[in-house]
Coordinates of C-alpha atoms in Angstrom, one line a residue:
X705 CA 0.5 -3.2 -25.5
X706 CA 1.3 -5.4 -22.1
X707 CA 3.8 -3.7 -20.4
X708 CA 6.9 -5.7 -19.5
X709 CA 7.4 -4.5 -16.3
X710 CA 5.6 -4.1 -12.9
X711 CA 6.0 -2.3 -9.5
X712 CA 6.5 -3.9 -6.4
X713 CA 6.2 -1.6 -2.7
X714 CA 8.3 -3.0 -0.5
X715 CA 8.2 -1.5 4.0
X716 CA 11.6 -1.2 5.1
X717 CA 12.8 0.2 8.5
X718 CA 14.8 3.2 8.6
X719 CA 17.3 4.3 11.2
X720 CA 19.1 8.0 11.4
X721 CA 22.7 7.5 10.9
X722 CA 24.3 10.2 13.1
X723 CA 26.5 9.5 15.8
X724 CA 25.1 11.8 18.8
X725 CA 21.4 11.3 20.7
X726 CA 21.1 14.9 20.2
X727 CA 21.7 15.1 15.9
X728 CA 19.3 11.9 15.3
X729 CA 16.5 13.6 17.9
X730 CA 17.2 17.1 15.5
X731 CA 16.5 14.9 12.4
X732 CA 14.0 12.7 13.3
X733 CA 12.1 16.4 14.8
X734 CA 12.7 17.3 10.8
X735 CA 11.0 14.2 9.6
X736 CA 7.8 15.0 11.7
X737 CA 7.6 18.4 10.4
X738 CA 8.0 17.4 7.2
X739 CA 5.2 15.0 8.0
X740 CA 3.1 17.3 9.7
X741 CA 3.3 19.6 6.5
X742 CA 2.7 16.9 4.4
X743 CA -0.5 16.6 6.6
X744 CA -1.8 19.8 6.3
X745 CA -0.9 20.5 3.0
X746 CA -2.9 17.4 1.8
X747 CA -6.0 18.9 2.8
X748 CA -5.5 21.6 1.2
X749 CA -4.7 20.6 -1.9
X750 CA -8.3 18.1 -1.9
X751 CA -9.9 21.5 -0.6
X752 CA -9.3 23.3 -3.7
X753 CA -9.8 20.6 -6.2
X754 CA -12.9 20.1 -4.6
X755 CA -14.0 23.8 -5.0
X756 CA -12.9 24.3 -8.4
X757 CA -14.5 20.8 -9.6
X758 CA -17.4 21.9 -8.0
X759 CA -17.9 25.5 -8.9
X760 CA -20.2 24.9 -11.1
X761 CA -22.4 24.0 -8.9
X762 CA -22.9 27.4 -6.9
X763 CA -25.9 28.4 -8.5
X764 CA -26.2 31.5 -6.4
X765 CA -23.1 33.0 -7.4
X766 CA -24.5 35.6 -10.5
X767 CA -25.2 34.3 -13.9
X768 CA -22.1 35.9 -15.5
X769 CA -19.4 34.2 -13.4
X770 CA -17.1 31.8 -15.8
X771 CA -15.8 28.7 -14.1
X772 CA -13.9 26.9 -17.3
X773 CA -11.2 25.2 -15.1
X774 CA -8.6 26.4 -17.4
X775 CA -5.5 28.8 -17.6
X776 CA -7.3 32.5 -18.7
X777 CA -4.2 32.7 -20.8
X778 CA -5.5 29.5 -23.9
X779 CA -9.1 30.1 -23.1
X780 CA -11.0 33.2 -22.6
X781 CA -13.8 31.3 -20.4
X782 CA -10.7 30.2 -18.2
X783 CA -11.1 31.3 -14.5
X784 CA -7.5 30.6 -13.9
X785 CA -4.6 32.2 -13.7
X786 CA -2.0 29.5 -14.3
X787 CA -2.8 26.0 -14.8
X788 CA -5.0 23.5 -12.7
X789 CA -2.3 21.6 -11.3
X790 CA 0.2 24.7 -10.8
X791 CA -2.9 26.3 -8.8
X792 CA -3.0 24.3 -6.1
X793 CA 0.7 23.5 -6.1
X794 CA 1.3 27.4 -5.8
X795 CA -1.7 27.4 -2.6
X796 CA 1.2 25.2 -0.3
X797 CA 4.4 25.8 -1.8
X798 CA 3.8 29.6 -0.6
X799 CA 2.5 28.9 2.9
X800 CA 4.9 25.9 3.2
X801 CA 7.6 27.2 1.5
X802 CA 10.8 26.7 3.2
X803 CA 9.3 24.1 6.3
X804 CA 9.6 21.3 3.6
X805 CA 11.5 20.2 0.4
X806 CA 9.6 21.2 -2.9
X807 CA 10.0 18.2 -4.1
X808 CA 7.6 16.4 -1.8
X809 CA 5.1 19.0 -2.2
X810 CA 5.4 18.7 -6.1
X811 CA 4.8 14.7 -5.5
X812 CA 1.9 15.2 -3.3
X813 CA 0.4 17.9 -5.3
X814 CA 0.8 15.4 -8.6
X815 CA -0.5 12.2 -6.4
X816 CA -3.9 13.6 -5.2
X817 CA -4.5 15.3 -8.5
X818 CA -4.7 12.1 -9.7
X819 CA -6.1 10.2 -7.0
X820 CA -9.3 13.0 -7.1
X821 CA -9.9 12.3 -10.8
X822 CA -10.1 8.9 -10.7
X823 CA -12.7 9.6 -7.9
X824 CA -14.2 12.4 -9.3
X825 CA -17.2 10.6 -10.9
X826 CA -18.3 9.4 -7.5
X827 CA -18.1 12.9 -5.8
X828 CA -20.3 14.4 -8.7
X829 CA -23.0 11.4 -7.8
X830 CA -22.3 12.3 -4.2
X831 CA -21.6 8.4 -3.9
X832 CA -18.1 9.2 -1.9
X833 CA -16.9 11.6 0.9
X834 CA -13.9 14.1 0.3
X835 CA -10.6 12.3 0.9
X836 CA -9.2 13.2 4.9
X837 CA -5.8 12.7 5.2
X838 CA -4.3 11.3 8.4
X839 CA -1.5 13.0 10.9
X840 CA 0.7 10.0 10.1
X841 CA 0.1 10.3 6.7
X842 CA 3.2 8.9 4.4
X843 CA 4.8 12.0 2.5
X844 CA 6.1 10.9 -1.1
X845 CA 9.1 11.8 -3.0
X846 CA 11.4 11.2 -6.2
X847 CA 14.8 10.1 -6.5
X848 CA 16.0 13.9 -6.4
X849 CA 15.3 13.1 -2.8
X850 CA 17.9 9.7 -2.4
X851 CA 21.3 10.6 -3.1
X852 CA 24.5 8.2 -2.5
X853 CA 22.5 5.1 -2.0
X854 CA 24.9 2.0 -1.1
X855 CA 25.8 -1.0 1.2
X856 CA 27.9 -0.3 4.2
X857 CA 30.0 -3.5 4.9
X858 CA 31.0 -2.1 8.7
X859 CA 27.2 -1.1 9.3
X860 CA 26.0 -4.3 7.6
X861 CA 22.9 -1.8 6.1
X862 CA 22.2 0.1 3.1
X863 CA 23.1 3.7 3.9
X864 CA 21.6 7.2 1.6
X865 CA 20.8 10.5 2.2
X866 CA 17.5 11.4 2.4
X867 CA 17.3 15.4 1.1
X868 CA 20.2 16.4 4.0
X869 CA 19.4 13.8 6.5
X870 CA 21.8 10.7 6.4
X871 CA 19.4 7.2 7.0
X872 CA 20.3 3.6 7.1
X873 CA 18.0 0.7 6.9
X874 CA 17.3 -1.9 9.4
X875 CA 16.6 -5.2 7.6
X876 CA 16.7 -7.3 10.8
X877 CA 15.9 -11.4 9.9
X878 CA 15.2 -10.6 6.1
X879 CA 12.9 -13.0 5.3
X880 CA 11.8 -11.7 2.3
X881 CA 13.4 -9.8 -0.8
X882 CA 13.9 -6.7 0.3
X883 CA 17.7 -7.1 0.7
X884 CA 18.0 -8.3 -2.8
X885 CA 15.9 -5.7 -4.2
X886 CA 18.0 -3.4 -3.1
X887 CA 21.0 -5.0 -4.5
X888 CA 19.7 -4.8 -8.0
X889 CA 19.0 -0.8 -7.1
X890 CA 22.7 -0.3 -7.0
X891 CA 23.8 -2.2 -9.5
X892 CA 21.1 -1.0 -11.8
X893 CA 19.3 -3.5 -12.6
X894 CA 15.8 -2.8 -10.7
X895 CA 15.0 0.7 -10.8
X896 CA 13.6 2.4 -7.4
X897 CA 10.5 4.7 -8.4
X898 CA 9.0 7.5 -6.7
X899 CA 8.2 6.0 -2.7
X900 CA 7.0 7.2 0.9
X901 CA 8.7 7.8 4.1
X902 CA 6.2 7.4 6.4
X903 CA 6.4 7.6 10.7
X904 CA 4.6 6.1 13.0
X905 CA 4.4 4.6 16.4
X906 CA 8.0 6.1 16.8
X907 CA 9.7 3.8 14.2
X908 CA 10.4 5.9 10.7
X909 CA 9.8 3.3 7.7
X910 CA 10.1 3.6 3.6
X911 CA 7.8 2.6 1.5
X912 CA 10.3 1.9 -1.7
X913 CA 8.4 1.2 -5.2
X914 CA 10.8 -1.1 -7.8
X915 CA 9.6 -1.9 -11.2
X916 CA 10.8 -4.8 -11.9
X917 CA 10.6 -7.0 -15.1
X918 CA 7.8 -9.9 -15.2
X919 CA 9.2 -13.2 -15.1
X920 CA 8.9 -15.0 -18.6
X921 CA 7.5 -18.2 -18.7
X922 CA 6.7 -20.2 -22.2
X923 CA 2.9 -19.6 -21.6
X924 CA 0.0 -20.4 -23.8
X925 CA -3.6 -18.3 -23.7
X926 CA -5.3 -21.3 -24.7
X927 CA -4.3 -23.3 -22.1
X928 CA -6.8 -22.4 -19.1
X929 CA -6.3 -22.9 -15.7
X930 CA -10.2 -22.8 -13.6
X931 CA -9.7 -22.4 -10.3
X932 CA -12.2 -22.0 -7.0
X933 CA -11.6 -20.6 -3.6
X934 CA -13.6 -21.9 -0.8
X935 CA -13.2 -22.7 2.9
X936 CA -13.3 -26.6 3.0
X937 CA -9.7 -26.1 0.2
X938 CA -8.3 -22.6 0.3
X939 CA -8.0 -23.3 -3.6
X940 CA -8.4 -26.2 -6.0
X941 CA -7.5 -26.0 -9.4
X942 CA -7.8 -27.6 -12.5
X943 CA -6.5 -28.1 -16.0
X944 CA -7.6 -30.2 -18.1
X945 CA -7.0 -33.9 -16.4
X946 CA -4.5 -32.1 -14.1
X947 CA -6.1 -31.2 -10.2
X948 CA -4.5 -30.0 -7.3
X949 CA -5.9 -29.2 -4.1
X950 CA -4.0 -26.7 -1.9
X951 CA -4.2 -26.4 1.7
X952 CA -7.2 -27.9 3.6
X953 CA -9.5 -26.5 6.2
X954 CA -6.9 -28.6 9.0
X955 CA -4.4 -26.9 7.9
X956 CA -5.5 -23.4 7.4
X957 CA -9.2 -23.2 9.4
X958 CA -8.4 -24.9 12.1
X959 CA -5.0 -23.8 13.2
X960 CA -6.5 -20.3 13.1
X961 CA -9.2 -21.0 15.0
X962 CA -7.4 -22.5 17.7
X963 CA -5.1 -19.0 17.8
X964 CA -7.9 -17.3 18.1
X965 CA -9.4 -19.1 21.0
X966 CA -6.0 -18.5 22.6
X967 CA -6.6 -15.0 22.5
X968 CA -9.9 -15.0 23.9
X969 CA -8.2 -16.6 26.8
X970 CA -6.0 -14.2 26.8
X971 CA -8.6 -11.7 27.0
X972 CA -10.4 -13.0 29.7
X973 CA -7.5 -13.4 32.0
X974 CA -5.9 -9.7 31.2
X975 CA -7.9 -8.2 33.7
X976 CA -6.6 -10.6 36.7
X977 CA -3.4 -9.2 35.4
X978 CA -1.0 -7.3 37.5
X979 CA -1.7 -3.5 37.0
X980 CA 0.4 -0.5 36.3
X981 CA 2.1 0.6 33.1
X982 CA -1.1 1.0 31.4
X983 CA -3.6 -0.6 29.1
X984 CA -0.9 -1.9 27.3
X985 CA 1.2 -4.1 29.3
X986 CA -2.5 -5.4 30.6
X987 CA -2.6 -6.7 26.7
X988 CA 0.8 -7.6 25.8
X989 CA -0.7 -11.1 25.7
X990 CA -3.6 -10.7 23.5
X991 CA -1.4 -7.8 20.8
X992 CA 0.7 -10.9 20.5
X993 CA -1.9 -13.9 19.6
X994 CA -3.4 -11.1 17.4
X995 CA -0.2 -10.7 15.6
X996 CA 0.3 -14.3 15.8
X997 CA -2.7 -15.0 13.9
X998 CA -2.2 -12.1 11.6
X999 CA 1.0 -13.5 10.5
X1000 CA 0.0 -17.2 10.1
X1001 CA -2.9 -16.3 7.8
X1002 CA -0.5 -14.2 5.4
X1003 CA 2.3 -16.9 5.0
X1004 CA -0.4 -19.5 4.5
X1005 CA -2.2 -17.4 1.8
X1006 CA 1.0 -16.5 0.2
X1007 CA 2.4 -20.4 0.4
X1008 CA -1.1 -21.0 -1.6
X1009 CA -0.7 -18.5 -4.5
X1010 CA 2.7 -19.1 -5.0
X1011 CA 1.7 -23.1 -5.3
X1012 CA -1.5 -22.0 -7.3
X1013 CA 0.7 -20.2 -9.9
X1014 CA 3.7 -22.2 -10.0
X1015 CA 1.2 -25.0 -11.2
X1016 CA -0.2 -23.0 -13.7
X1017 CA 3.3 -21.9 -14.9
X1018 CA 4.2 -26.1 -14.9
X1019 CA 1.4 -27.0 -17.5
X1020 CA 1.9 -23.6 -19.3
X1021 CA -1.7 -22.5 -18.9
X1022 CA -1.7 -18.4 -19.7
X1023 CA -4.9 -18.5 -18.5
X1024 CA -6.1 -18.6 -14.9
X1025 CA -10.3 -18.1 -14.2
X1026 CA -11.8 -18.1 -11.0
X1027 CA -14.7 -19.8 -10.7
X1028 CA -18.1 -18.4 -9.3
X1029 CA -16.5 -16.3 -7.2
X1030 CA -19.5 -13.6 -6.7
X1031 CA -21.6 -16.3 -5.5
X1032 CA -19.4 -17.2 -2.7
X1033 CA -18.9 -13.7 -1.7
X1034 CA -22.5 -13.2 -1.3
X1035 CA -22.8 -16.5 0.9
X1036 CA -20.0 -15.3 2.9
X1037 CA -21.5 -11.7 3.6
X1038 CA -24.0 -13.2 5.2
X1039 CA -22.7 -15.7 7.4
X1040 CA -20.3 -13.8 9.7
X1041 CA -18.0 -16.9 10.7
X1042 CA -16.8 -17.6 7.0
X1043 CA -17.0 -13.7 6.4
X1044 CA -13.9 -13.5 9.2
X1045 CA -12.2 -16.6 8.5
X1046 CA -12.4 -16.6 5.3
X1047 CA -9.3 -13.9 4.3
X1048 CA -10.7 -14.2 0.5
X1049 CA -9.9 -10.8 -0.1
X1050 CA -6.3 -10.9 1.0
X1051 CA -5.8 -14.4 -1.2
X1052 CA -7.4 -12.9 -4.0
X1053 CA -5.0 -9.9 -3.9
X1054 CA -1.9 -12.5 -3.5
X1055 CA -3.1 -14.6 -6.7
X1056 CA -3.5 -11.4 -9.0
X1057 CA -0.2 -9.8 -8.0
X1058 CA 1.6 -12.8 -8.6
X1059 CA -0.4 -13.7 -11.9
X1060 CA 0.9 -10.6 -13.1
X1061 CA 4.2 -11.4 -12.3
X1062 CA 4.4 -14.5 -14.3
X1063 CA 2.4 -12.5 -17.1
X1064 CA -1.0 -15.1 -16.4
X1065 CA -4.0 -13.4 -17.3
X1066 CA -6.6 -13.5 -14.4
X1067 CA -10.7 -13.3 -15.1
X1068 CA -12.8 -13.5 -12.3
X1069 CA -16.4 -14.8 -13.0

């Protein structure tokens, strides 16, 4: 059965909301532990999976060794003393225990349990490396972990405790839905799922998860919407006597390109810069054409799936196929200045989570 509803992740700044220089440095120092521990107890946790999954395979160990990866208590071949996910939950809560809530080792023992099964095919073929988690890696947790979530009128932000540390968020010019998303958290109408704190280049952000219900739209399978990405139109789409073309390679191509030519002049004129301060104040200039492009290219990709869908929600069409797709791909591996200009990944990433949204089905062919 469909499900109703879908989840939506959401980056939102967060500020500590203590009063004194001193108590925000104390619980921001608290936050990078935590993350640290998150760190290290990542790796671990992929270690031993890894082992056990692949204990079988130490054919040199003698021939009466067991290796059932199951609790020793329901099966007699069982080389384990508790079960497979408690195993490697009891490995960090007991060298972590009391540097880090529980509750975020429970949720990053439960994640990468089930991240390594789904990629646990690929590791038997020896198709895929084992997973390497980063320093600034984003540490997940429950809503155990939020308590009093609400707006502060006098703060203008949305204030909560995070575990024992008070944070606030910082919205700044809210372009998107973030604010109203977290409306509908406190009056209970969007629920906020498990999420991520995650810090990095000094700024502490939350990666919140909302379900949310699809929209509902009086849609009809039959009705089929064929669609085709390409270079010269970023889409055009068609159903039955009904075509649109949106964007055109003026618009979207061109504009890039000439961004990127401004950062190449950039580049060439950041070493006749003034020195001192570093590498980065040398490239201030080119960070910001790069970001400048970087932004242009996702507004215009999301402007054309929103327009893509929003005409197949107008002539009811439940139905939305790309067309030769794989084709294309292939043509653009191989030449390198569609390959970067191109951004077919990031549309067709756009389209899909916004087809599901509007509950379209989308086949790729």
């Amino acid at each position: 059965m469909e499900q109703s509803t879908l989840k939506l992740t959401r980056k939102i700044q967060l500020l500590v909301d203590l009063p004194t220089r001193e108590e925000r440095k104390e619980a921001l120092d608290t936050l990078y532990r935590w993350q640290n521990r998150s760190f290290k107890a990542a790796n671990l946790i992929v270690t031993h999976l890894y082992v056990q999954e692949m204990i079988q395979e130490f054919f040199y160990l003698s021939e009466g060794i067991k290796y059932k990866l199951v609790d020793e208590k329901k099966d007699e071949e069982g080389i384990l003393n508790r079960s497979r996910i408690n195993s490697t939950y009891r490995v960090i809560s007991d060298r972590f225990k009391g540097e880090i809530p529980t509750n975020i080792l429970g949720n990053l023992n439960h994640n990468l349990m089930r991240t390594f099964n789904k990629k646990k095919p690929e590791y038997w073929r020896g198709e895929r490396s084992l997973m390497n988690s980063r320093r600034d890696i984003a540490f997940p947790f429950d809503m155990e972990g939020v308590k009093g979530l609400a707006y502060d009128e006098d703060k203008k932000a949305f204030c909560f405790r995070f575990f024992s540390i008070p944070l606030k968020t910082y919205l700044g010019k809210d372009y998107s839905d973030k604010r109203r998303l977290l409306e509908r958290v406190i009056t209970g109408e969007t629920k906020l799922c498990a999420s991520h704190i995650q810090l990095k280049e000094g700024k502490t952000f939350l990666l919140a998860v909302f379900e949310i219900e699809k929209e509902k739209h009086l849609l009809k399978p039959e009705v089929v919407a064929e669609a085709s990405l390409s270079l010269e139109y970023p889409i055009v789409v068609k159903i039955d006597k009904a075509k649109l073309n949106i964007g055109t390679r003026e618009e979207f191509l061109y504009r890039r390109l000439a961004i990127q030519a401004a950062r190449k002049r950039a580049q060439e004129g950041a070493s006749y810069c003034k020195s001192g301060n570093g590498r980065k104040r040398k490239t201030k200039a080119v960070q910001r054409f790069h970001e400048l492009e970087k932004n242009y290219v996702n507004s215009r990709l999301h402007l054309y799936s929103r327009k893509l869908i929003d005409f197949c929600v107008k002539y009811q069409a439940g139905t939305l196929i790309l067309l030769n797709q794989e084709d294309k791909i292939g043509i653009a591996k191989e030449e390198e200045f569609v390959l970067r200009n191109w951004s077919y990944y990031e549309l067709m990433t756009k389209i899909k989570y916004k087809a599901e949204k509007a509950g379209i089905e989308l086949i790729t062919g």
